[in-house]
Short mmCIF file of C-alpha atoms in Angstrom, two decimals:
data_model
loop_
_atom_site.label_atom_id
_atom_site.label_comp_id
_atom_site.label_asym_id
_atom_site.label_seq_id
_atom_site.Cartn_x
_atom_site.Cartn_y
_atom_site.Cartn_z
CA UNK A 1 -8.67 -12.47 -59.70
CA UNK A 2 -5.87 -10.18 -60.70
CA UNK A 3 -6.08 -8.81 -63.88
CA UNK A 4 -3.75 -6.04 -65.71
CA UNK A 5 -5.19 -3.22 -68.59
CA UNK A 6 -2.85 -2.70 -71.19
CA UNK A 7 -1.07 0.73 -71.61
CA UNK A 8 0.73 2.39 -74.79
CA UNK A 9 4.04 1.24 -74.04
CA UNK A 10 6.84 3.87 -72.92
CA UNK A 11 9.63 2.53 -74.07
CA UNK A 12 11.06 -1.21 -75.09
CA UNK A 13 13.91 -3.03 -73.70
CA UNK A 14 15.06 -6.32 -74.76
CA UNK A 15 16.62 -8.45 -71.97
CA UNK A 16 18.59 -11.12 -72.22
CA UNK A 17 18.14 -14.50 -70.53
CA UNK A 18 18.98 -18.33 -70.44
CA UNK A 19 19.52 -20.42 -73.61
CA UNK A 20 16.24 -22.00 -74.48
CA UNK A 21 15.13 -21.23 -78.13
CA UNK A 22 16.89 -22.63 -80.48
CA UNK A 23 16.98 -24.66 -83.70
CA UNK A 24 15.60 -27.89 -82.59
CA UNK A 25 12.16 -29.66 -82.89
CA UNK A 26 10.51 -28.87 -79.45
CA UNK A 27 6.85 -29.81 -79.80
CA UNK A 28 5.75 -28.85 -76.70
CA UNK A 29 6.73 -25.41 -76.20
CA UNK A 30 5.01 -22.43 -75.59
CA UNK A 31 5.34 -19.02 -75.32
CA UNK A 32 2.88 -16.98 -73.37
CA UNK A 33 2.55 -12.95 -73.97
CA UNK A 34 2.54 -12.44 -70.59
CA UNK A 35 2.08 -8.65 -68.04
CA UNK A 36 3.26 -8.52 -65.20
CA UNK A 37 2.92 -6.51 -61.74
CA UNK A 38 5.97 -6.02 -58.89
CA UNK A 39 4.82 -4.27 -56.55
CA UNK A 40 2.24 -2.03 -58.66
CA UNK A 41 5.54 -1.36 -61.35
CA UNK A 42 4.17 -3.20 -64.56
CA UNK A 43 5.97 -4.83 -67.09
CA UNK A 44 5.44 -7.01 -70.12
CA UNK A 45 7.33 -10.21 -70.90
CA UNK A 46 7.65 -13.45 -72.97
CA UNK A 47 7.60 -16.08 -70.84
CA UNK A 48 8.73 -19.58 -72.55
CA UNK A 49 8.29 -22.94 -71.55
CA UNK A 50 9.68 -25.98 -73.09
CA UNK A 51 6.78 -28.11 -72.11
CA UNK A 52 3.33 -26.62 -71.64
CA UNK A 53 2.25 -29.08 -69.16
CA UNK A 54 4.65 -27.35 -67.05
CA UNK A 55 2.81 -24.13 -66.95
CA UNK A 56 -0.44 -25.33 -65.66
CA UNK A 57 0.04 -25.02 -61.73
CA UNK A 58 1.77 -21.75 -61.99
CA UNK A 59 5.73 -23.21 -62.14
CA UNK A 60 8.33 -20.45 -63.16
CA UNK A 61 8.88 -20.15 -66.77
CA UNK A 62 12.19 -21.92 -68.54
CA UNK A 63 13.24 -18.20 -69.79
CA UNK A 64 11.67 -14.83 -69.99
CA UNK A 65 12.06 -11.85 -72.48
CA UNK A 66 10.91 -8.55 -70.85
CA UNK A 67 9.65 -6.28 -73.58
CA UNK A 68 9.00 -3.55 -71.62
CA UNK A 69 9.65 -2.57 -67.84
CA UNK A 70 7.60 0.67 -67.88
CA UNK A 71 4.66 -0.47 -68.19
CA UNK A 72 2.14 -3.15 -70.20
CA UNK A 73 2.81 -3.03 -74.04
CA UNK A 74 0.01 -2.77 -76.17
CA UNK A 75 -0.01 -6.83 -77.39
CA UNK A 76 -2.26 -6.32 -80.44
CA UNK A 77 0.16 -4.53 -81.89
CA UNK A 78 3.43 -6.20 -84.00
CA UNK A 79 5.53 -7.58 -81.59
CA UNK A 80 9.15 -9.12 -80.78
CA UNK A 81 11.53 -9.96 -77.82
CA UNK A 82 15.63 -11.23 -77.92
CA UNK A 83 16.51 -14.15 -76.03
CA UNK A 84 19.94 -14.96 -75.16
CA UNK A 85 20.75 -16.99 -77.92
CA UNK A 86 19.95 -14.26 -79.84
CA UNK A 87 17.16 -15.71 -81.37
CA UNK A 88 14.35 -13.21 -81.68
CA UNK A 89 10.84 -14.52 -81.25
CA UNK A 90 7.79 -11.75 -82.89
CA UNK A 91 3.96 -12.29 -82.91
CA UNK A 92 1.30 -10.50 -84.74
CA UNK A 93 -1.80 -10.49 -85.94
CA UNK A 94 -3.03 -11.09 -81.74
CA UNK A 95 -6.68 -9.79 -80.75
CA UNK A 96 -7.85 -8.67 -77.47
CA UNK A 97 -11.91 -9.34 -78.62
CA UNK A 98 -11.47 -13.13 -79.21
CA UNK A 99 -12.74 -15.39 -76.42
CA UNK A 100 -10.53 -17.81 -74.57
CA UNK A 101 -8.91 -20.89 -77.04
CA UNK A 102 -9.52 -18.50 -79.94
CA UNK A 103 -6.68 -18.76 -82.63
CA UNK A 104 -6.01 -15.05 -83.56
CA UNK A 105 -2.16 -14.45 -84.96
CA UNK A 106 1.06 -16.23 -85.39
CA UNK A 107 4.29 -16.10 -84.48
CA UNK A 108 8.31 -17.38 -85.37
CA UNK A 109 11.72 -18.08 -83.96
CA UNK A 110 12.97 -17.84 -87.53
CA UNK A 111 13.23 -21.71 -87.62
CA UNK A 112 9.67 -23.01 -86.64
CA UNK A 113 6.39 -21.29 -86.94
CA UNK A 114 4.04 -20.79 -84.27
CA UNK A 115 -0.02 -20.77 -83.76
CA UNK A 116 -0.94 -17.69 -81.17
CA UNK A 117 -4.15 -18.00 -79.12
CA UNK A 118 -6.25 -16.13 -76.65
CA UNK A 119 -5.94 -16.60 -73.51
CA UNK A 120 -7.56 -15.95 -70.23
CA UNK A 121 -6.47 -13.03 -68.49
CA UNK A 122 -5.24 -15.03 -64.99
CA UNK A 123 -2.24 -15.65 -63.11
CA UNK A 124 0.89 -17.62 -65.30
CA UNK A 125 3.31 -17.45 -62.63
CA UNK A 126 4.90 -15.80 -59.27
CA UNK A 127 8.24 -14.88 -58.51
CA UNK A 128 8.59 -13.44 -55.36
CA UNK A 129 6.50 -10.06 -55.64
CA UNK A 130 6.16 -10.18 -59.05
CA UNK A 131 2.65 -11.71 -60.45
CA UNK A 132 2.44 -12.18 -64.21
CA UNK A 133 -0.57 -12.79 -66.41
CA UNK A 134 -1.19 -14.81 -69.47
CA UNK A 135 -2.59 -12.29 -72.15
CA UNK A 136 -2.22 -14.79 -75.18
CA UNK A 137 0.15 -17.99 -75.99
CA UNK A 138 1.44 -19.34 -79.57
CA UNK A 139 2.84 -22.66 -79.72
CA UNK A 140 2.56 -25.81 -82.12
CA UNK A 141 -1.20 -26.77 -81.20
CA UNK A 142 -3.95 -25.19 -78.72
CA UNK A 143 -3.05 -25.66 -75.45
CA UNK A 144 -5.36 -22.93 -74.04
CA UNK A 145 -7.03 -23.67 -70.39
CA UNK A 146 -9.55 -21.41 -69.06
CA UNK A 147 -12.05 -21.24 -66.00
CA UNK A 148 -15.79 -21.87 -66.98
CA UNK A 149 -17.97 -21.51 -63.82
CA UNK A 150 -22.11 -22.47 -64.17
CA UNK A 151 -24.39 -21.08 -61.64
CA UNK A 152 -27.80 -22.26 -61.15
CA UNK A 153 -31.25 -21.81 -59.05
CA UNK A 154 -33.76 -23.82 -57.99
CA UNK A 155 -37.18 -23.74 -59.08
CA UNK A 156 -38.98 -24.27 -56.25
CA UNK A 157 -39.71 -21.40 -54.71
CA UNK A 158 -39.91 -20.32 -51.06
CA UNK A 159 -41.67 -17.36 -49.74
CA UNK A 160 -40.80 -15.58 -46.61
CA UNK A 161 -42.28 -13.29 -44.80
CA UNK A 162 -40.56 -10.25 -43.65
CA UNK A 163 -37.84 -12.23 -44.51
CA UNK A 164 -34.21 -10.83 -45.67
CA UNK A 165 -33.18 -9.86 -48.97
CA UNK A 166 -31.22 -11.93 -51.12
CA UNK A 167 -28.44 -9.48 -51.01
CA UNK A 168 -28.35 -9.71 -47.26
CA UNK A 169 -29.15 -13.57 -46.63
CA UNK A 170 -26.05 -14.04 -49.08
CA UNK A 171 -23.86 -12.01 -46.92
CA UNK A 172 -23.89 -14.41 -44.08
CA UNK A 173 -21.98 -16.72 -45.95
CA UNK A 174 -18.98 -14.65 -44.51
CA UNK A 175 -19.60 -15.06 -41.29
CA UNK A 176 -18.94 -19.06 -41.82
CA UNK A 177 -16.42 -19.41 -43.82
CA UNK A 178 -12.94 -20.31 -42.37
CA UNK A 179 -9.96 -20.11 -45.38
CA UNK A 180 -11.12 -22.32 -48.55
CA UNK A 181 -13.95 -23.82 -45.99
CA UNK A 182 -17.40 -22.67 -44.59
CA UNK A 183 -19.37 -24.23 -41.56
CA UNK A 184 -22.82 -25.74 -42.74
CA UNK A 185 -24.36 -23.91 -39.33
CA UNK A 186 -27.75 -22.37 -40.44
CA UNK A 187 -28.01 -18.67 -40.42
CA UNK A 188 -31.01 -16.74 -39.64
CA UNK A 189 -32.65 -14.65 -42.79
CA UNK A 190 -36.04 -13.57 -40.97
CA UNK A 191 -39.58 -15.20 -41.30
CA UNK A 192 -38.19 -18.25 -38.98
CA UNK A 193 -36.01 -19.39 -42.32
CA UNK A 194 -32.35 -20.09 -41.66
CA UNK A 195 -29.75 -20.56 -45.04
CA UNK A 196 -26.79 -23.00 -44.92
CA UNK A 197 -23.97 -23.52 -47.04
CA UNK A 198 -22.21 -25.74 -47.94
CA UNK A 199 -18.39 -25.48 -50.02
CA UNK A 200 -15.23 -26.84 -51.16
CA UNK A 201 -12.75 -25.12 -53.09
CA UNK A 202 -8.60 -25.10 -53.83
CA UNK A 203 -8.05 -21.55 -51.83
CA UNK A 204 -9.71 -18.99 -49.98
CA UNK A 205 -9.54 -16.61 -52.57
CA UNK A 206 -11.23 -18.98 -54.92
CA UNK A 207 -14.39 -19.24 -52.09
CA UNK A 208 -14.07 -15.83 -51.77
CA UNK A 209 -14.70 -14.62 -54.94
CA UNK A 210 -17.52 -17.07 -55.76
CA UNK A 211 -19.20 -15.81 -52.43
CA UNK A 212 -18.58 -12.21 -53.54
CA UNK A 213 -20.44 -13.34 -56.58
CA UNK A 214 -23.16 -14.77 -54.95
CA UNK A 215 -23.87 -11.38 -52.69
CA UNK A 216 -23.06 -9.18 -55.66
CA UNK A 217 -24.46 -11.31 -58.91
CA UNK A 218 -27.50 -13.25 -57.57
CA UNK A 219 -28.22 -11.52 -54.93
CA UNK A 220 -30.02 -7.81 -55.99
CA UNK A 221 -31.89 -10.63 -57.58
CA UNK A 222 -33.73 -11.48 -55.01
CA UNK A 223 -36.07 -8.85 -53.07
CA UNK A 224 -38.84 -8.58 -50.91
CA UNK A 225 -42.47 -7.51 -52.56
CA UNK A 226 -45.25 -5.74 -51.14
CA UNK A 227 -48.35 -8.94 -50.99
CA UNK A 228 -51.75 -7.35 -50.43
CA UNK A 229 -54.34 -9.83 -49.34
CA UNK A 230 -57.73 -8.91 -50.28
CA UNK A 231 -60.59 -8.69 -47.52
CA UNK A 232 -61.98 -11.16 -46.27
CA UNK A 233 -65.97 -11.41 -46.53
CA UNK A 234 -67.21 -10.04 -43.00
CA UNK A 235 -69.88 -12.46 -43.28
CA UNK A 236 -67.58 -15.33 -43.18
CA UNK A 237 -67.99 -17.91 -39.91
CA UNK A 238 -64.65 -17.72 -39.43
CA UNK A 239 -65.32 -14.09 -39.04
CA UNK A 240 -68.11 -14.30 -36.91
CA UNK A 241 -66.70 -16.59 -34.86
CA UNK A 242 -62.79 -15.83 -33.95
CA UNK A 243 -60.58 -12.76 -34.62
CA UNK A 244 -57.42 -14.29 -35.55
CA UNK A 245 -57.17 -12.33 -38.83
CA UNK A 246 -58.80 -8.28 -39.69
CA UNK A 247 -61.75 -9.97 -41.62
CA UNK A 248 -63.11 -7.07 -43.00
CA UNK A 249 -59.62 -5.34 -44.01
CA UNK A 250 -56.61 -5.91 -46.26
CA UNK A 251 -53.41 -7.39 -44.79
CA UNK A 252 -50.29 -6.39 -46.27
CA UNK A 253 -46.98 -8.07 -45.98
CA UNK A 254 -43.10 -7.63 -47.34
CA UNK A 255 -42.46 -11.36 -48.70
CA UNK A 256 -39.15 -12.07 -50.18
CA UNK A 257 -38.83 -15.26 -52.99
CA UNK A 258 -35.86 -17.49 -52.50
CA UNK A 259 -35.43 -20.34 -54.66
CA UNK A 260 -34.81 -22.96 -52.69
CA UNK A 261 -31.36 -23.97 -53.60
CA UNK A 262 -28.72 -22.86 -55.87
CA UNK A 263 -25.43 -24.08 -56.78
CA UNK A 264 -22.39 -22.13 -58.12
CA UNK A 265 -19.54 -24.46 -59.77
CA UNK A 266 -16.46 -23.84 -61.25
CA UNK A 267 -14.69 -25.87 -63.79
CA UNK A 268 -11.11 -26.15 -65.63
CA UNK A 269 -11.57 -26.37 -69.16
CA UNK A 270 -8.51 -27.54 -71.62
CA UNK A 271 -8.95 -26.79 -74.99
CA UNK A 272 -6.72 -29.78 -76.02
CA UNK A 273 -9.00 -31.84 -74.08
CA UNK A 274 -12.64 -30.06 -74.28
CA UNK A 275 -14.36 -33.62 -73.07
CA UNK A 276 -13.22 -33.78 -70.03
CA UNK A 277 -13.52 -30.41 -68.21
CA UNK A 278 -12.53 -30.22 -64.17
CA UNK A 279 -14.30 -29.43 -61.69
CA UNK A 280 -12.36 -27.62 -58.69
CA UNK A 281 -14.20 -25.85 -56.33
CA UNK A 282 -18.70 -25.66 -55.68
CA UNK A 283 -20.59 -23.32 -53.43
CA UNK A 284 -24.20 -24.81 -52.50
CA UNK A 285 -27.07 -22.95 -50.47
CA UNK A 286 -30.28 -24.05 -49.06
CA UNK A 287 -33.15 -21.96 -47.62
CA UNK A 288 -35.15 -24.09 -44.84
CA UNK A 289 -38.42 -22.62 -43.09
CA UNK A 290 -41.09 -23.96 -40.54
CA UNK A 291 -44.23 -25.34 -41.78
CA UNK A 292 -46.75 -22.55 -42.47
CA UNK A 293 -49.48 -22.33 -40.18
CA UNK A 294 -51.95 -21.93 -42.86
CA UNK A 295 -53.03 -19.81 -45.78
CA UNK A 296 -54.47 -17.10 -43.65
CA UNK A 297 -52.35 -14.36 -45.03
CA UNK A 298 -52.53 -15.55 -48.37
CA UNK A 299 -49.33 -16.24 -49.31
CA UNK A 300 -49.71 -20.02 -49.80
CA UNK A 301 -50.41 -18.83 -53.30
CA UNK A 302 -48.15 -16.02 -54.03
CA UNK A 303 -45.71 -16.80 -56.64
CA UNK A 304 -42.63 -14.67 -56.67
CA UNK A 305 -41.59 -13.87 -60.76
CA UNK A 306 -38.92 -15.32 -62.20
CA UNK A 307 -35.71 -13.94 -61.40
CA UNK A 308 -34.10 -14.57 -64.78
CA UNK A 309 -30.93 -15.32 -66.60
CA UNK A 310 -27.97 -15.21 -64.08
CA UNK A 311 -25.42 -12.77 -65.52
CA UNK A 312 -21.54 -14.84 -66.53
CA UNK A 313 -19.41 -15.17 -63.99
CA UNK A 314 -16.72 -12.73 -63.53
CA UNK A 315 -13.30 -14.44 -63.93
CA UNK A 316 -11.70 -16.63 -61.18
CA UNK A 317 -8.38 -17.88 -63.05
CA UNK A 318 -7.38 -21.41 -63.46
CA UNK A 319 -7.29 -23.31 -60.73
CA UNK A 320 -4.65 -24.97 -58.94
CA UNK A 321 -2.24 -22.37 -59.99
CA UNK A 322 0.22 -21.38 -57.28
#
């Protein structure tokens, strides 16, 4: 997903807009330090909502104060923005190496005081060309949401011969996938193994990226290894009596490992609500091959090491926002 580096800010500008902070009890507002991108010309705003549940699906904020509109401001320093009411709003004390939901500052109106949080980098809102990000938010409670996707492998193992590498089996993922879809038609990988998929998700940028992170992430994972099978005794009656096999010689073969199955899904996770998480969008595979003739190559046995812990995901953004 989109995501915007902060730059030493060139200059500030405080913009007026409509009347919405004021001195009134509104419990449910929020204020998200938010950069922005129009057309690759960055900027850096406050963007306020009255009600946070009405920034969850990527609606347009109730007002905005744009801080700067040369370039991203540098957040972690003290800062403040003038709405039209003339009531200033200024944060400090925010800190780019917290984790999503993490409390890390404050902030004030000059009639209420606010709680500021870290937030994940992903889209708040569009408006037109413009595409703004949520950096961090303060409001009256935690009302952080963030993207939490799990990935796992199976552990039964299947071992192909001359088969492709994970890298490359992955790939063909692309060639069936239609928008936020993808066809469960099995794909050829070598060896006489086909992989299908199988997917659902919000948005084809959503499938995309967790298919990019299935080629990319799991993927170099997975490669073929050099099996050596040791000779077979010469004096053997299998030996002496067919020549299916080079009885008195070593076989080699390139075998790759696949587990099985494997499973990538992503989840919506509310800090106000950490119970009940929601799931939005899976990506399944499975490997299938023939029966194997036998164990005359000796790979019945072979057992591919484990491919170990499957590096975080990279992030998606919350789903369901517009």
């Amino acid at each position: 997903m989109r995501s915007h580096l902060s730059v030493i800010a060139i200059a500030m500008v405080y913009v007026t807009g409509a009347v919405t902070l004021g001195q009134r009890d509104v419990p449910n507002e929020i204020i998200y330090m938010s950069n922005c991108d129009t057309n690759g010309v960055l900027s850096s705003e406050m963007s306020y909502y009255k009600d946070y549940t009405n920034s969850r699906a990527g609606q347009q904020p109730d007002d905005i104060a744009v801080l700067n509109n040369l370039g991203n401001i540098v957040w972690e320093a003290p800062v403040g923005g003038t709405f039209k009411t003339g009531v200033s709003f200024t944060a400090s004390g925010l800190d780019i190496t917290k984790n999503p939901g993490d409390q890390c500052g404050s902030g004030s109106n000059g009639f209420a005081s606010f709680t500021c949080y870290k937030e994940q980098d992903v889209l708040l809102y569009r408006n037109g060309n413009k595409i703004c990000n949520k950096i961090y938010s303060c409001a009256h409670s935690n009302h952080v949401e963030w993207t939490q996707t799990q990935a796992s492998l199976s552990s039964n193992i299947v071992n192909i011969t001359d088969g492709h590498s994970g890298t490359d089996a992955f790939n063909t993922l692309f060639s069936v996938i239609t928008g936020n879809k993808c066809s469960d038609t099995p794909q050829d990988i070598g060896g006489g193994c086909h992989i299908s998929f199988t997917c659902q998700a919000p948005s084809d940028d959503i499938l995309a990226a967790m298919g990019k992170y299935l080629v990319q992430v799991i993927g170099p994972h997975i490669n073929p290894k050099t099996v050596v099978t040791p000779p077979t005794c010469a004096g053997s009656i299998t030996c002496l009596r067919e020549a299916l096999i080079p009885c008195c010689g070593q076989s080699i073969a390139q075998v790759t490992s696949f587990p099985a199955t494997g499973q990538i899904n992503v989840f919506n996770q509310f800090a106000d609500d950490p119970m009940h998480p929601n799931q939005q969008a899976s990506l399944t595979y499975e490997v299938a091959c023939p029966a194997p003739p036998g164990c005359n190559k000796a790979l019945c046995g072979f057992v591919a090491g484990a491919i170990g812990a499957i590096p975080s995901f990279g992030v998606l953004g919350l789903i369901g926002a517009a």
